[in-house]
C-alpha atoms as a PDB file:
ATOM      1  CA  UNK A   1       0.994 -19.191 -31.015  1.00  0.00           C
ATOM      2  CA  UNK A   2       4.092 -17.137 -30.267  1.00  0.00           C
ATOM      3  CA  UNK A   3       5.512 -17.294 -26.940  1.00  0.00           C
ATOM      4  CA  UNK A   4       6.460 -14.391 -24.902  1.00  0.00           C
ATOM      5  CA  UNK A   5       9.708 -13.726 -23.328  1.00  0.00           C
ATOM      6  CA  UNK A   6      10.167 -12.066 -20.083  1.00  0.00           C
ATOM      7  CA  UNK A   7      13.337 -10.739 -19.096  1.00  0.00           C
ATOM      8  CA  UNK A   8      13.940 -11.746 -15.326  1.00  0.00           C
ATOM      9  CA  UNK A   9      16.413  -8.978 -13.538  1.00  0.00           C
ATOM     10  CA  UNK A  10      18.523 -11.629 -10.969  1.00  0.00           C
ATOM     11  CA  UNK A  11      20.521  -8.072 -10.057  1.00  0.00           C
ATOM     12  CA  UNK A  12      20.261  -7.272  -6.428  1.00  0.00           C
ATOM     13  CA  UNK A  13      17.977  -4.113  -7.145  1.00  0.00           C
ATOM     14  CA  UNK A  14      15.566  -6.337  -9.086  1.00  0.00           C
ATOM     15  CA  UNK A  15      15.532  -9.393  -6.390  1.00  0.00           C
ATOM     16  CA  UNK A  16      15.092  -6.447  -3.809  1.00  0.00           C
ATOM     17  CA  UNK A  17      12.233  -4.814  -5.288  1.00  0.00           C
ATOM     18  CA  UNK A  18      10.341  -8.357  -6.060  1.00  0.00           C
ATOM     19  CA  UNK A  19      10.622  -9.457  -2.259  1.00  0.00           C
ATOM     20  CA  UNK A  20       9.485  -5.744  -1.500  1.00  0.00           C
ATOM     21  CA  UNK A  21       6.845  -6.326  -3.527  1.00  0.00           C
ATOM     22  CA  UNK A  22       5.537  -9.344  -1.477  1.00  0.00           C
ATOM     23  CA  UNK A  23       6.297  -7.232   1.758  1.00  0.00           C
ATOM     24  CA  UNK A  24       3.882  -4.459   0.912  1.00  0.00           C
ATOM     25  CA  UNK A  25       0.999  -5.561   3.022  1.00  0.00           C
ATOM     26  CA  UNK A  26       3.059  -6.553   6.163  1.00  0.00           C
ATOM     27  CA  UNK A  27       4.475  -3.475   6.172  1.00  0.00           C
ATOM     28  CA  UNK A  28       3.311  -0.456   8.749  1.00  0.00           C
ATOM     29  CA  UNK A  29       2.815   3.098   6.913  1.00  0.00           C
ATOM     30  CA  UNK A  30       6.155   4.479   8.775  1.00  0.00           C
ATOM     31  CA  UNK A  31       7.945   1.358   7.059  1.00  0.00           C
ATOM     32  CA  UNK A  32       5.802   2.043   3.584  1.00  0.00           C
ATOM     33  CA  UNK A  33       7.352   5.971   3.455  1.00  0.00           C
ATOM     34  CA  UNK A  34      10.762   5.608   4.779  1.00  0.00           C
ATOM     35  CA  UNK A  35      11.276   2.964   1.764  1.00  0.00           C
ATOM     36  CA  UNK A  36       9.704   5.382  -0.644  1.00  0.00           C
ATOM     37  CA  UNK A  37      11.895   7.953   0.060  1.00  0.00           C
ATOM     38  CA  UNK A  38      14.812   5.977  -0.430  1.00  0.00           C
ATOM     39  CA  UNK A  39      13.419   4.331  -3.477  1.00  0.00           C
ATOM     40  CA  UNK A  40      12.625   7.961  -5.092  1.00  0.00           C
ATOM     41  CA  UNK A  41      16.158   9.460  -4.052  1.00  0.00           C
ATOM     42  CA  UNK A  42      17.241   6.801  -6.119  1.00  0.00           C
ATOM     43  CA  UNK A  43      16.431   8.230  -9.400  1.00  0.00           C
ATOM     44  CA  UNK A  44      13.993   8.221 -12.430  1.00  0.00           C
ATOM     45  CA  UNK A  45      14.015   4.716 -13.167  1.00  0.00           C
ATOM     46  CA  UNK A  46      11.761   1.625 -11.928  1.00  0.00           C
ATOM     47  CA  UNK A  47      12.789   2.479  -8.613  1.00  0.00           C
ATOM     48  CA  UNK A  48      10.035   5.452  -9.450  1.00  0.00           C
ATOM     49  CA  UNK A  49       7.410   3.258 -10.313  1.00  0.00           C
ATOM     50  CA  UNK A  50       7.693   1.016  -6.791  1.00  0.00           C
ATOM     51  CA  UNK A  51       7.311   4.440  -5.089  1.00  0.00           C
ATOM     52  CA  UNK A  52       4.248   5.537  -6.487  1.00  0.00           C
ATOM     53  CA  UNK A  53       3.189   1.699  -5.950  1.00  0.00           C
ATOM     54  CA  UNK A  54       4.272   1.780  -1.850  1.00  0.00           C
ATOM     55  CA  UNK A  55       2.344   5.636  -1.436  1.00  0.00           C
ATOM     56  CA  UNK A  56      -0.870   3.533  -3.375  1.00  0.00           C
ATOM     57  CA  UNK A  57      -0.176   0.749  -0.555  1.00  0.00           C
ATOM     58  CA  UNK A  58      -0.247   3.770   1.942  1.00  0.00           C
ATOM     59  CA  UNK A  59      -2.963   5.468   0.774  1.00  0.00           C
ATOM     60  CA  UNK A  60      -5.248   2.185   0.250  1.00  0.00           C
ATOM     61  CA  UNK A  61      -3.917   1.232   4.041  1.00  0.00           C
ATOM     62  CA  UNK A  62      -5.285   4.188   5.380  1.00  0.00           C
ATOM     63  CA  UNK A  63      -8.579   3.981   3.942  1.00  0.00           C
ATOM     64  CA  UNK A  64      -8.926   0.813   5.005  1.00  0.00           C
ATOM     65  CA  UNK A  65      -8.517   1.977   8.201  1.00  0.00           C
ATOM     66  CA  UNK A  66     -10.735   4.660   8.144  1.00  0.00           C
ATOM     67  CA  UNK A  67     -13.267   2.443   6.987  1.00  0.00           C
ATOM     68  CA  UNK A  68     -13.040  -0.312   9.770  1.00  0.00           C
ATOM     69  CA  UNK A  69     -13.232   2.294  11.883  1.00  0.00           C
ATOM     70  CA  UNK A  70     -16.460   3.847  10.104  1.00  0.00           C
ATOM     71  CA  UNK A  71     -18.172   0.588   9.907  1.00  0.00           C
ATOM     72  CA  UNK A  72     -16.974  -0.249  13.627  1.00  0.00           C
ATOM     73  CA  UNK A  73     -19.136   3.142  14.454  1.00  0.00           C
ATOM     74  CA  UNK A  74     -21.472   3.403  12.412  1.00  0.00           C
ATOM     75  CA  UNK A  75     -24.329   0.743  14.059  1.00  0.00           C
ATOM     76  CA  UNK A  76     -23.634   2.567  17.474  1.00  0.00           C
ATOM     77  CA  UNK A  77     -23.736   6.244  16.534  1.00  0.00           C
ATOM     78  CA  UNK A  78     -27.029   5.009  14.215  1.00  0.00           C
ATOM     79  CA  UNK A  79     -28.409   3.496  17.739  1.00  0.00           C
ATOM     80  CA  UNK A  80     -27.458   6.761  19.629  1.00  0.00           C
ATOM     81  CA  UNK A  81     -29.436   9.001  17.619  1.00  0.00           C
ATOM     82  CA  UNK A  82     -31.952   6.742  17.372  1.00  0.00           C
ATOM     83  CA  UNK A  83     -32.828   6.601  20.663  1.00  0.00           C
ATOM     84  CA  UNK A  84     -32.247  10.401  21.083  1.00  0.00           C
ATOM     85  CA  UNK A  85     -35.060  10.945  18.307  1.00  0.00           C
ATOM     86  CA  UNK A  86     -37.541   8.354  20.517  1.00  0.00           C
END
């Protein structure tokens, strides 16, 4: 069995993006965009890629939001028109 190689980047870029990496969740949606703009200003390399991953973190973050919310809702507006209808 052959075994594979990764290449480890120790340059500050690729240290950066690996700790962003494990920031991601902790991170508020203001925080999440302000580093994807900088990361995309930065040019079309894998400082691309971790943008599109932070707006996925942003987009998943406010769905699970709006979901909470939804299921947070949900039993009382069910109850409301419940007892409206009896």
């Amino acid at each position: 069995m052959m075994k594979t190689h990764y290449f480890v980047d120790f340059g500050i870029r690729g240290v950066a993006l690996r700790l962003l990496f494990k920031l991601l969740p902790k991170l508020t949606h203001e925080q999440l965009y302000e580093i994807a703009q900088i990361l995309y200003v930065d040019g079309p390399n894998e400082c691309q890629i971790w943008t599109l991953e932070i707006y996925k973190w942003i987009d998943f973050g406010i769905r699970g939001v709006a979901l909470r919310l939804l299921f947070k809702l949900l039993p009382k507006l069910t109850h409301e028109q419940l007892y409206e209808i009896a």
